[in-house]
GROMACS .gro file of C-alpha atoms in nm:
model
  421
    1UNK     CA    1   0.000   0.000   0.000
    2UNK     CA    2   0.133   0.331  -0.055
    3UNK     CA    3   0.176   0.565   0.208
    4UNK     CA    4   0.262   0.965   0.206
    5UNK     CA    5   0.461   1.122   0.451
    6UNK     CA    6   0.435   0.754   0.640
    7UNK     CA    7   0.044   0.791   0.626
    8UNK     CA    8  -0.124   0.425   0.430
    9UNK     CA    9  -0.340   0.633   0.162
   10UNK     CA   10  -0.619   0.438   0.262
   11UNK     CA   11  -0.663   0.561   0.637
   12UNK     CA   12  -0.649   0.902   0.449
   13UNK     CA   13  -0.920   0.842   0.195
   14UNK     CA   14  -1.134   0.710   0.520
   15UNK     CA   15  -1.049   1.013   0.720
   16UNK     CA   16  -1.120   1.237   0.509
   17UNK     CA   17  -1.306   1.136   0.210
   18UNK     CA   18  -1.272   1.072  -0.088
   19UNK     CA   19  -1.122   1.205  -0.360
   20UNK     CA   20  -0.863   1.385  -0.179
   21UNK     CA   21  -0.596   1.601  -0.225
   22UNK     CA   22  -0.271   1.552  -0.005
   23UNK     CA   23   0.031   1.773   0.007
   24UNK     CA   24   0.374   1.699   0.147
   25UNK     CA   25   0.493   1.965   0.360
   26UNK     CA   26   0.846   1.846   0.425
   27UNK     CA   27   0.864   1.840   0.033
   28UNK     CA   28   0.740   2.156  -0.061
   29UNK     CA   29   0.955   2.305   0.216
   30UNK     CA   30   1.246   2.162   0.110
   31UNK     CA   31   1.267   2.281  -0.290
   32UNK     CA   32   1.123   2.620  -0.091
   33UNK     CA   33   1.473   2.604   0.080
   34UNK     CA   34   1.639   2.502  -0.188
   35UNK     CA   35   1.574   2.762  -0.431
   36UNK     CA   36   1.628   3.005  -0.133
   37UNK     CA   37   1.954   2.853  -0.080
   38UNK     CA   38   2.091   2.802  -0.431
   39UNK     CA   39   1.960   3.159  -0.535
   40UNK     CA   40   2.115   3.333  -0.265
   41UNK     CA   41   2.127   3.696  -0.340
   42UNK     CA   42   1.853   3.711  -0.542
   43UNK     CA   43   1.498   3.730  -0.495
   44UNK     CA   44   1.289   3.426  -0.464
   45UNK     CA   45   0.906   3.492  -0.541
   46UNK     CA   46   0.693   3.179  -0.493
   47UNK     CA   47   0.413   3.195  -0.771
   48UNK     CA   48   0.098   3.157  -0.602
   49UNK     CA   49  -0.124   3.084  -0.862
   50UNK     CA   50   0.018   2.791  -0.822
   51UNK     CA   51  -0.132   2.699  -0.534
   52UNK     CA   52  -0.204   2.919  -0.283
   53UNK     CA   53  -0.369   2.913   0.051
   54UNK     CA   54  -0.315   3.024   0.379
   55UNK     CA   55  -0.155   2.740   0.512
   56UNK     CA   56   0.064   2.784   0.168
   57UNK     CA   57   0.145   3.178   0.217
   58UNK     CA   58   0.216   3.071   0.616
   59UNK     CA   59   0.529   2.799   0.443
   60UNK     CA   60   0.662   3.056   0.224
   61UNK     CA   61   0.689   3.360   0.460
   62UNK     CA   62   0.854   3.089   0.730
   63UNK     CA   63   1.117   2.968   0.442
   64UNK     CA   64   1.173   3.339   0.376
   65UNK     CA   65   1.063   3.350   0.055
   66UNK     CA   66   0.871   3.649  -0.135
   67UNK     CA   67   0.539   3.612  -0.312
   68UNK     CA   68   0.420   3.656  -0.618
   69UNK     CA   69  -0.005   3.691  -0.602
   70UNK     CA   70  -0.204   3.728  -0.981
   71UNK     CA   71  -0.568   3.897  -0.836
   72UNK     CA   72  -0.713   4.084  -0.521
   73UNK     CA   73  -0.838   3.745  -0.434
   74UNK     CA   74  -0.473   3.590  -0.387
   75UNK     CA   75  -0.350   3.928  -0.230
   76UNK     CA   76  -0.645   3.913   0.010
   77UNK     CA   77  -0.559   3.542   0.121
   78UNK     CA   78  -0.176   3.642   0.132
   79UNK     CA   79  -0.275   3.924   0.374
   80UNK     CA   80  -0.489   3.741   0.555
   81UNK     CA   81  -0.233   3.452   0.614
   82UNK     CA   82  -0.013   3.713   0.796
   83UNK     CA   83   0.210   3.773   0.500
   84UNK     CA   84   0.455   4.041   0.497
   85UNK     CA   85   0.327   4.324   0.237
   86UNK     CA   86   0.675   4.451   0.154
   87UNK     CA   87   0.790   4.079   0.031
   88UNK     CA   88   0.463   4.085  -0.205
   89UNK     CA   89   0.463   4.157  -0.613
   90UNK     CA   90   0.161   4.195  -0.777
   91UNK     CA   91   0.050   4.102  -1.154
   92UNK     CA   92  -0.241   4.060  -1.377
   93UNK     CA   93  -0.319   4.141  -1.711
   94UNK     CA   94  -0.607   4.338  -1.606
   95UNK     CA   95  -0.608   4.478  -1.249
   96UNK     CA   96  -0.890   4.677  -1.150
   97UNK     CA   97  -0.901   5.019  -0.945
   98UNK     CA   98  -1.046   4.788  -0.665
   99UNK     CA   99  -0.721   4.538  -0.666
  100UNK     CA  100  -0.465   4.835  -0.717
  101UNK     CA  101  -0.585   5.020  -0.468
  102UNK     CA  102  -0.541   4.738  -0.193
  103UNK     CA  103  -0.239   4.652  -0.345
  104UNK     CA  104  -0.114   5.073  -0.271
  105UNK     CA  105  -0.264   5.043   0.068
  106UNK     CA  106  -0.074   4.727   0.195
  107UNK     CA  107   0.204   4.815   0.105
  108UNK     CA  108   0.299   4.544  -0.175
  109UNK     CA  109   0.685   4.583  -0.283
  110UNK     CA  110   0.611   4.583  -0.655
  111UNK     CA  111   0.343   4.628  -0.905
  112UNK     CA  112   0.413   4.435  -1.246
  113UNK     CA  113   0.230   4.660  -1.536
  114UNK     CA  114   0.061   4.526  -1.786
  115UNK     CA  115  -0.095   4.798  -1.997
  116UNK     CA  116  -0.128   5.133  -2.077
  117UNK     CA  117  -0.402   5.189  -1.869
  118UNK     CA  118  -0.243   5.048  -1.589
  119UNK     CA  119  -0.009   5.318  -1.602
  120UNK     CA  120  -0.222   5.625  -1.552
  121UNK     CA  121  -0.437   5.430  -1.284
  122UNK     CA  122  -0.108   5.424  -1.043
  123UNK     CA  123  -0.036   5.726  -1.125
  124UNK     CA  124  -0.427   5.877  -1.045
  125UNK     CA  125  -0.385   5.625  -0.743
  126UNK     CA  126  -0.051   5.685  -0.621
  127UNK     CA  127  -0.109   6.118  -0.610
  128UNK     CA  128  -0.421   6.063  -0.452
  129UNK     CA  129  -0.230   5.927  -0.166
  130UNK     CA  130   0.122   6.151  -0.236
  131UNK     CA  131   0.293   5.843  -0.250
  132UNK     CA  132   0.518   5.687  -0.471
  133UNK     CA  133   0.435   5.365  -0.588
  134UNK     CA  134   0.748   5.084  -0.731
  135UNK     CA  135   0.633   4.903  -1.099
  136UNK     CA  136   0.822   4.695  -1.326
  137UNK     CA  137   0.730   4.705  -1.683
  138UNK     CA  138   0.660   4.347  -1.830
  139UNK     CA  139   0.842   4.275  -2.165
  140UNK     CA  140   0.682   4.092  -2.404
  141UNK     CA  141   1.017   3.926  -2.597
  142UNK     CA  142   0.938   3.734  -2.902
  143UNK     CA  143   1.065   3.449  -2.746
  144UNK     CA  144   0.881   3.098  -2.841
  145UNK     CA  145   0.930   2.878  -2.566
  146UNK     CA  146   0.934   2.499  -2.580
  147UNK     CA  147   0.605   2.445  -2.445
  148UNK     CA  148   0.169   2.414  -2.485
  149UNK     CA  149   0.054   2.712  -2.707
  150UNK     CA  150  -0.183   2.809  -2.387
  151UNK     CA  151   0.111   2.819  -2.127
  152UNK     CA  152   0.367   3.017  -2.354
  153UNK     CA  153   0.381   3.380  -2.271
  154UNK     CA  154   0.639   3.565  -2.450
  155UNK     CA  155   0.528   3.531  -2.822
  156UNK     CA  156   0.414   3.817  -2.950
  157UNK     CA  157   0.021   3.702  -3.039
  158UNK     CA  158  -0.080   3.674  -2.705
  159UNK     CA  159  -0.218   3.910  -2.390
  160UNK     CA  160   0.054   3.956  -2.142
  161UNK     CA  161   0.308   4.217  -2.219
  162UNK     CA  162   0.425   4.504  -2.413
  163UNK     CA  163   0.558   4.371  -2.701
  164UNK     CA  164   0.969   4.497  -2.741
  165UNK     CA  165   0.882   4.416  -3.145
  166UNK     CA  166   0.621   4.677  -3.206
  167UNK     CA  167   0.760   4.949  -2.972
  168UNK     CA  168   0.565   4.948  -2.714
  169UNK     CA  169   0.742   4.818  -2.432
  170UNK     CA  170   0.988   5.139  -2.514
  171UNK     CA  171   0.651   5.339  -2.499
  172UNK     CA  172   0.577   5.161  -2.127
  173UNK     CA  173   0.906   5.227  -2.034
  174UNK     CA  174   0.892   5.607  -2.100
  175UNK     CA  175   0.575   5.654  -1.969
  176UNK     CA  176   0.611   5.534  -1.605
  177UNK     CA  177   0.951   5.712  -1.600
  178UNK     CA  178   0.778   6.024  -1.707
  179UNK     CA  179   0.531   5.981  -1.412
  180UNK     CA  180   0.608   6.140  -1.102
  181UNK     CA  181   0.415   5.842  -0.861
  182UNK     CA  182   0.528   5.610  -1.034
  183UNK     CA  183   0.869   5.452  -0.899
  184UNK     CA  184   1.031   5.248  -1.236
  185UNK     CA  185   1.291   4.990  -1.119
  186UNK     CA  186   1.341   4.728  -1.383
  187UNK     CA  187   1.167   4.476  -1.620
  188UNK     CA  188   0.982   4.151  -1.574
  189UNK     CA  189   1.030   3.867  -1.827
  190UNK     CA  190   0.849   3.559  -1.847
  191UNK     CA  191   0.867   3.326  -2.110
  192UNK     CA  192   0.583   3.014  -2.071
  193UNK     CA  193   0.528   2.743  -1.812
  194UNK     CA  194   0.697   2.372  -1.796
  195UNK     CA  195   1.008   2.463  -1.972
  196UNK     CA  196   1.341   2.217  -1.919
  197UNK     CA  197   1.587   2.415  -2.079
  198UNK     CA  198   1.741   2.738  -2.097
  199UNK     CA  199   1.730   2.851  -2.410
  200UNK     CA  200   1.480   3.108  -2.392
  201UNK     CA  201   1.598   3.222  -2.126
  202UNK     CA  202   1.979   3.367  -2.314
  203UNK     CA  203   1.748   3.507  -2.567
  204UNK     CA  204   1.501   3.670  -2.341
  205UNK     CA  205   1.778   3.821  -2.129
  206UNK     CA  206   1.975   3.955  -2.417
  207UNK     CA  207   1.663   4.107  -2.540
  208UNK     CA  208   1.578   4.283  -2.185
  209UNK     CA  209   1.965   4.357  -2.132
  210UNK     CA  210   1.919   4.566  -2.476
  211UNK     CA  211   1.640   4.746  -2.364
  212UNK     CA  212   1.796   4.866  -2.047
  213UNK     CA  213   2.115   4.972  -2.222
  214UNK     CA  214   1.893   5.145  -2.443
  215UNK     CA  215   1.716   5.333  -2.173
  216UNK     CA  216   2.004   5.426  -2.007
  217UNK     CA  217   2.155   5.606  -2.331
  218UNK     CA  218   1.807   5.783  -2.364
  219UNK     CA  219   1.748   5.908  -2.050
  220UNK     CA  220   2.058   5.874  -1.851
  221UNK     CA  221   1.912   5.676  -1.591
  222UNK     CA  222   1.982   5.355  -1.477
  223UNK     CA  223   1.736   5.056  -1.478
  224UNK     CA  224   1.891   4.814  -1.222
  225UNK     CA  225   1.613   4.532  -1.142
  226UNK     CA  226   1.540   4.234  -1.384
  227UNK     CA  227   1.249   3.956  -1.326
  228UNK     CA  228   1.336   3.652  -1.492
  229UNK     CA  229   1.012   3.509  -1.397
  230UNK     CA  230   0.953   3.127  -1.335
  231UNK     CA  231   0.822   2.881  -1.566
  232UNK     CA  232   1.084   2.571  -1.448
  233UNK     CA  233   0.946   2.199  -1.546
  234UNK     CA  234   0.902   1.959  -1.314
  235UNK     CA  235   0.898   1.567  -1.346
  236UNK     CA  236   0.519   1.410  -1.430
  237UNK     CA  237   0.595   1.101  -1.631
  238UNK     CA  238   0.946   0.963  -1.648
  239UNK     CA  239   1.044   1.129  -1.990
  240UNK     CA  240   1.046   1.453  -1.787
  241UNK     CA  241   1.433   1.588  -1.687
  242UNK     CA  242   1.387   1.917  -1.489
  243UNK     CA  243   1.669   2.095  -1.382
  244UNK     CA  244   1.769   2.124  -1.003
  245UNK     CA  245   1.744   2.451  -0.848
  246UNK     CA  246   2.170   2.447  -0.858
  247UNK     CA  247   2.148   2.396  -1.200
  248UNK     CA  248   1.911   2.646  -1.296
  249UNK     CA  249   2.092   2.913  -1.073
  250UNK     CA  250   2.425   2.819  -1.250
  251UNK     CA  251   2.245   2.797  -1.553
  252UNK     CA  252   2.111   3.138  -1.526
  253UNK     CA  253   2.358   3.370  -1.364
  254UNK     CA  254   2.581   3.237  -1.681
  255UNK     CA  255   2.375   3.437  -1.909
  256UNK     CA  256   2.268   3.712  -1.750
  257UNK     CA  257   2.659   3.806  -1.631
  258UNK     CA  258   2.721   3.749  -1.991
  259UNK     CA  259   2.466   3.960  -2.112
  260UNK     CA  260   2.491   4.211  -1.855
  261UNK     CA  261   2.863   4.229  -1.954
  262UNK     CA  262   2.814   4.234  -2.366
  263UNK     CA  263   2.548   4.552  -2.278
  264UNK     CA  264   2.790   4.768  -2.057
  265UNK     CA  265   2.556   4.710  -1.767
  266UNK     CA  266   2.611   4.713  -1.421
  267UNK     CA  267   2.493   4.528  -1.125
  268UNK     CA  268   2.161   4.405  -1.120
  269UNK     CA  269   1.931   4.305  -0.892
  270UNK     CA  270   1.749   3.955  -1.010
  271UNK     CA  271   1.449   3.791  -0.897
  272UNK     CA  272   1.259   3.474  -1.048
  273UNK     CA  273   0.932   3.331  -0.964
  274UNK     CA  274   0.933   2.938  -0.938
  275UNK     CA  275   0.593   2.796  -0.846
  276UNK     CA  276   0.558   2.475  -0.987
  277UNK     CA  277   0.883   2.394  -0.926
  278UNK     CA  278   0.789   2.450  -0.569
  279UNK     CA  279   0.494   2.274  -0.499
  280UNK     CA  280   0.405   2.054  -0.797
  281UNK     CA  281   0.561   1.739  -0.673
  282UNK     CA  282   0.462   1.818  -0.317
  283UNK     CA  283   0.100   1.710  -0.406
  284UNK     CA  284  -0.080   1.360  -0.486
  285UNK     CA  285  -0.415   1.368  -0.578
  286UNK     CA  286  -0.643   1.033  -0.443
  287UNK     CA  287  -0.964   0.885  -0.607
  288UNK     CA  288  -1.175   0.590  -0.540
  289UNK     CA  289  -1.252   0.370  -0.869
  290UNK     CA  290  -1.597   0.348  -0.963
  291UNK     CA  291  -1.606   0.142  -1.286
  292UNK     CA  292  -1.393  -0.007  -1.549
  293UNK     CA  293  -1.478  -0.006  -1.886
  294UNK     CA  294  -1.259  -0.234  -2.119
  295UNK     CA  295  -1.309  -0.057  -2.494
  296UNK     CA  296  -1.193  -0.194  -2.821
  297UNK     CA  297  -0.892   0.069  -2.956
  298UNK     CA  298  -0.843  -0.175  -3.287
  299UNK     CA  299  -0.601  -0.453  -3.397
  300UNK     CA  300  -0.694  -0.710  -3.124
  301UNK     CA  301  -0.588  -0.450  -2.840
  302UNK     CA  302  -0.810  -0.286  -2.559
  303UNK     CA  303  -0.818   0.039  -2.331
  304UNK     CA  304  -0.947   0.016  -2.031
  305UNK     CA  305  -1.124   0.344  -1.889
  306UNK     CA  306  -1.073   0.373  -1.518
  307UNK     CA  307  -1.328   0.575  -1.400
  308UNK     CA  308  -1.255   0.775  -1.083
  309UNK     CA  309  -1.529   1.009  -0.833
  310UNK     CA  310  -1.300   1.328  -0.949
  311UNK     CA  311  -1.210   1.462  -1.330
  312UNK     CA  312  -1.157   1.776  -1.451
  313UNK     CA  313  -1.365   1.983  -1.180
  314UNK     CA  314  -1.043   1.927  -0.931
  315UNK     CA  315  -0.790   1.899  -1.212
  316UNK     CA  316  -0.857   2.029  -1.575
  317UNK     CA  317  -0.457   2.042  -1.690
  318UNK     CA  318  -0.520   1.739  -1.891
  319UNK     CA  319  -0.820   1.806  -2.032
  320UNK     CA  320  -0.702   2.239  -2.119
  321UNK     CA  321  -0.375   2.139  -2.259
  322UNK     CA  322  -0.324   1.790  -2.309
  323UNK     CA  323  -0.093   1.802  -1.962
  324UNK     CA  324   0.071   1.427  -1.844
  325UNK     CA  325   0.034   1.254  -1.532
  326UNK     CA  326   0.157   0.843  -1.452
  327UNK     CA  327  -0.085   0.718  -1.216
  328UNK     CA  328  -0.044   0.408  -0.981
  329UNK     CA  329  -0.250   0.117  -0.757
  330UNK     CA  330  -0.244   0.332  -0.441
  331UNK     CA  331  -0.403   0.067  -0.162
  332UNK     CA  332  -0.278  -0.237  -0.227
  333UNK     CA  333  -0.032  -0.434  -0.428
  334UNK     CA  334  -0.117  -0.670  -0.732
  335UNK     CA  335   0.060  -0.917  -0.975
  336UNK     CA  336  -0.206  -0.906  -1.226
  337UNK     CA  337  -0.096  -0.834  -1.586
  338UNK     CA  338  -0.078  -0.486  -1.656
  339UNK     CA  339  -0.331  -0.321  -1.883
  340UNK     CA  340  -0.311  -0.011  -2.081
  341UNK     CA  341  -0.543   0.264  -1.965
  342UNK     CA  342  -0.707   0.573  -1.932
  343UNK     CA  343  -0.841   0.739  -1.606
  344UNK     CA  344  -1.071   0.957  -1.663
  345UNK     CA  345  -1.364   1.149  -1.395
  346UNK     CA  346  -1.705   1.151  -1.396
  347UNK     CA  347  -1.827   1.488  -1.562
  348UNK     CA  348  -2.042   1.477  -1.891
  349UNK     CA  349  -1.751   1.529  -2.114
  350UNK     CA  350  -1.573   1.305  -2.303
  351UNK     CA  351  -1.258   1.524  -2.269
  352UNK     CA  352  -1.264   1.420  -1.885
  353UNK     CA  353  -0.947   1.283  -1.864
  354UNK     CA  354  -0.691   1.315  -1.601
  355UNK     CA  355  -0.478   1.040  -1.741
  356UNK     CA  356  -0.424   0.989  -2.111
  357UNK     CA  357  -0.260   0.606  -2.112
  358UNK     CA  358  -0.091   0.428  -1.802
  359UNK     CA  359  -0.037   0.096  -1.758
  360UNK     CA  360  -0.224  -0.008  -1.460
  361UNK     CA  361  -0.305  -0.355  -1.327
  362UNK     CA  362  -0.551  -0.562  -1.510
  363UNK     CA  363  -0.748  -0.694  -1.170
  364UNK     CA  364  -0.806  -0.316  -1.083
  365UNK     CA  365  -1.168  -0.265  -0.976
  366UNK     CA  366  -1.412  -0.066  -0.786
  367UNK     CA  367  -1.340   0.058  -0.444
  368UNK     CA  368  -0.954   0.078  -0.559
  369UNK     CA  369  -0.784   0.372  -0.510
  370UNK     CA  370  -0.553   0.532  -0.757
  371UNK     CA  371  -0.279   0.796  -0.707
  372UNK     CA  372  -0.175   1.032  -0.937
  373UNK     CA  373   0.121   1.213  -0.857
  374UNK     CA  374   0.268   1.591  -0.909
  375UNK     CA  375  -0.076   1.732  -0.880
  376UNK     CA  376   0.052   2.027  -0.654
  377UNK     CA  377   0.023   2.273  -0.904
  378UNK     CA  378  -0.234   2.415  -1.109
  379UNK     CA  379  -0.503   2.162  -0.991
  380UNK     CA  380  -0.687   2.306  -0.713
  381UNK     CA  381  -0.619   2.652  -0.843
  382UNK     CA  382  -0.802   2.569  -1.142
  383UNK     CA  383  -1.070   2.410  -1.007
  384UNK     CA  384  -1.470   2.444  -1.083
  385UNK     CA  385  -1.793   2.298  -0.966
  386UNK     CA  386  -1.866   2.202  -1.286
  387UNK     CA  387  -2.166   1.984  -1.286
  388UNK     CA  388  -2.198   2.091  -0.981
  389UNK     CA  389  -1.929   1.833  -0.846
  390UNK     CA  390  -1.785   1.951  -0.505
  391UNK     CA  391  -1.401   2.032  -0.441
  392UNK     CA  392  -1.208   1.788  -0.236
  393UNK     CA  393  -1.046   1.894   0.070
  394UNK     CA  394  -0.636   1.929   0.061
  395UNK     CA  395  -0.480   1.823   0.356
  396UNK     CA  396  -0.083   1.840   0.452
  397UNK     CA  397   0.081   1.554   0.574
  398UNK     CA  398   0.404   1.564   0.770
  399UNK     CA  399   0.528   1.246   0.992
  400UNK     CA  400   0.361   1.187   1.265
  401UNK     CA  401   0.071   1.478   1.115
  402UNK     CA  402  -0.234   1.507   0.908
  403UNK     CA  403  -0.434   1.831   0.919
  404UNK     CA  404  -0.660   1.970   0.673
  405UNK     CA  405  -0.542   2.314   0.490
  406UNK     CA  406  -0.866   2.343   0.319
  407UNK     CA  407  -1.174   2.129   0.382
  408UNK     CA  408  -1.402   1.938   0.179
  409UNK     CA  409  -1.666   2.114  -0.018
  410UNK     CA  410  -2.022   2.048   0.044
  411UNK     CA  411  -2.369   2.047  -0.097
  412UNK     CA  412  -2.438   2.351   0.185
  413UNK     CA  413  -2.162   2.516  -0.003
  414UNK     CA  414  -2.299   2.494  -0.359
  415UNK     CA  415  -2.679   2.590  -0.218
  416UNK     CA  416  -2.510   2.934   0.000
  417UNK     CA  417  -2.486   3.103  -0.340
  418UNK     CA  418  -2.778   3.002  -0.529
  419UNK     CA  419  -3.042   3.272  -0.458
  420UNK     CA  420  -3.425   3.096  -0.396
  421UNK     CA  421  -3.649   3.257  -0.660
   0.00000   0.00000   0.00000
């Protein structure tokens, strides 16, 4: 039987129900540390759109990280959670008056613009309150990463950004310098999600590097503060090979010293933003098999749909982007033959798959459980009550611990918001 953090799964799944979403706290702490540790000197911003709750924000502040939050929503949990406001950087694509404003009023150490607009509401913002407020400007690069279409970010058909090939990330640039509230420090760069290499990265940074050199000669000030972003891959099947935190920091510094030097730039202040790389692994997702379904595929063979009591409500990854799990036998150990399969949930969709093909034993049934590990990230964050399918509860396991960090969903839930005619 497999067990988490020395817990059997199955005295889990009959604690606390099931499916069930379990994260190892010794685990995420430790690639917390390590990513503190290896990037020494620079600033570490967990991603928490990731995976973020205040159990979450509570790990990161202790492992003295900073935070990255995406929405007033994740700011408001962050703030809530205790979370220092000068370690906190917000983005967004589209940040209202509502989110700014909190964000000005905590005290957040960095606002990441996004758009023209954005610029003049600081600026309204920031006089109202004779107060100067710190922004990056996020570069949009050019840069096609090795990734999904939906999780690549630096191309130049896509939201996020001022594009550096049209102009108008030199147009962003200009205009927050030119405003008096508004406190320009650097750039932000990120390139895509799930990348295992570094390429983009050496192109990115030249790119920024340019920029900055180019600012400098027009204005005569320096620009000292580059955001890398985040975007490392982590292991879900065995063909993945992410690089270690060591690696990426050697990795890394390589190019931007190199850049920084072939640009006549100084010293720079770096950041990244790893959240994936921080908690994916940490998390294992549990479901209890409700029915197999063998299916003819063609030629003689057979798939055999594993159907779990979760899907894409508590993980969509799969079904938005074709993302890849391995999932295992989770309560008990079998000899049978193995079978190719496909898990998949229990929504009315077809595209309700959490596990495209795995080899799972052939005398797998229902009441079995099934594990699918590196569900950390991007699960629970993305989550819906779509056909109107409670969440699961996450809970954090530690030796000797199990405690809930957010509980089960209910049918009292659902009914709270829906308004009687």
């Amino acid at each position: 039987m497999l067990t988490l953090a020395g817990h059997p799964v199955s005295d889990l799944i009959e604690q606390y129900g099931s499916p069930l979403s379990i994260m190892d706290e010794a685990d995420f702490r430790s690639q917390a540390r390590a990513f503190a540790t290896e990037f020494a000197g620079w600033t570490v911003y967990y991603a928490g759109k990731a995976f973020l709750c205040r159990t979450i924000a509570g790990w990161v502040n202790q492992e003295g990280l900073h935070l990255d939050v995406c929405s007033g929503g994740e700011l408001a949990v962050a703030l809530s959670a205790g979370f220092p406001p000068e370690r906190i950087e917000l983005h967004g694509n589209n940040k209202s008056i509502e989110e700014l404003e909190t964000a000005i009023d905590s005290g957040v150490s960095r606002i990441v613009v996004d758009c023209v607009e954005e610029i003049d509401r600081i600026e309204h913002l920031a006089a109202a309150r004779n107060t100067q407020v710190p922004v990056l400007v996020r570069v949009t690069t050019g840069v096609e990463a090795h990734t999904h279409e939906y999780i690549a970010t630096s191309h130049e058909d896509q939201k996020f950004g001022f594009s550096l090939h049209s102009g108008q990330a030199w147009s962003a640039l200009m205009a927050c310098h030119e405003r008096p509230h508004l406190k320009l420090t650097g750039l932000h760069s990120h390139i895509g999600s799930q990348i295992f290499d570094v390429e983009g990265f050496q192109v990115a940074a030249a790119r920024v590097m340019d920029l900055l050199a180019r600012f400098r000669t027009a204005t005569g000030s320096d620009l000292d503060e580059v955001n890398l972003g985040g975007g490392f891959g982590i292991a879900y099947t065995a063909q993945d090979s992410p690089m270690s935190p060591a690696q990426l920091h050697q990795a890394l510094s390589r190019i931007i010293d190199q850049e920084r030097r072939t640009h006549g730039l100084g010293p720079l202040r770096l950041s990244i933003e790893p959240g994936r790389a921080i908690v994916g692994r940490a998390g294992v997702a549990l479901y209890t098999v409700g029915s197999v379904k063998p299916v003819d595929i063609g030629e003689g063979q057979q798939r055999a749909y594993v159907a779990v009591d979760g899907g894409m409500s508590d993980n969509i990854r799969t079904a938005l982007y074709h993302a890849e799990y391995s999932a295992v036998l989770a309560n008990r150990v079998s000899s049978a033959a193995p079978m190719l399969s496909r898990v998949v949930g229990k929504h009315c969709e077809s595209g309700d798959i959490l596990v495209h093909d795995v080899y799972l034993p052939s005398d797998i049934g229902a009441g079995d459980l099934v594990a699918v590990p590196a569900s950390g990230a991007y699960a629970r964050s993305l989550s819906s009550n779509y056909n109107h399918i409670t969440r699961p509860a996450v809970v954090a396991v530690r030796s000797g611990r199990a405690r809930p960090m957010l509980r089960r969903e209910t049918l009292a839930d659902l009914m709270a918001l829906d308004i009687e005619p």
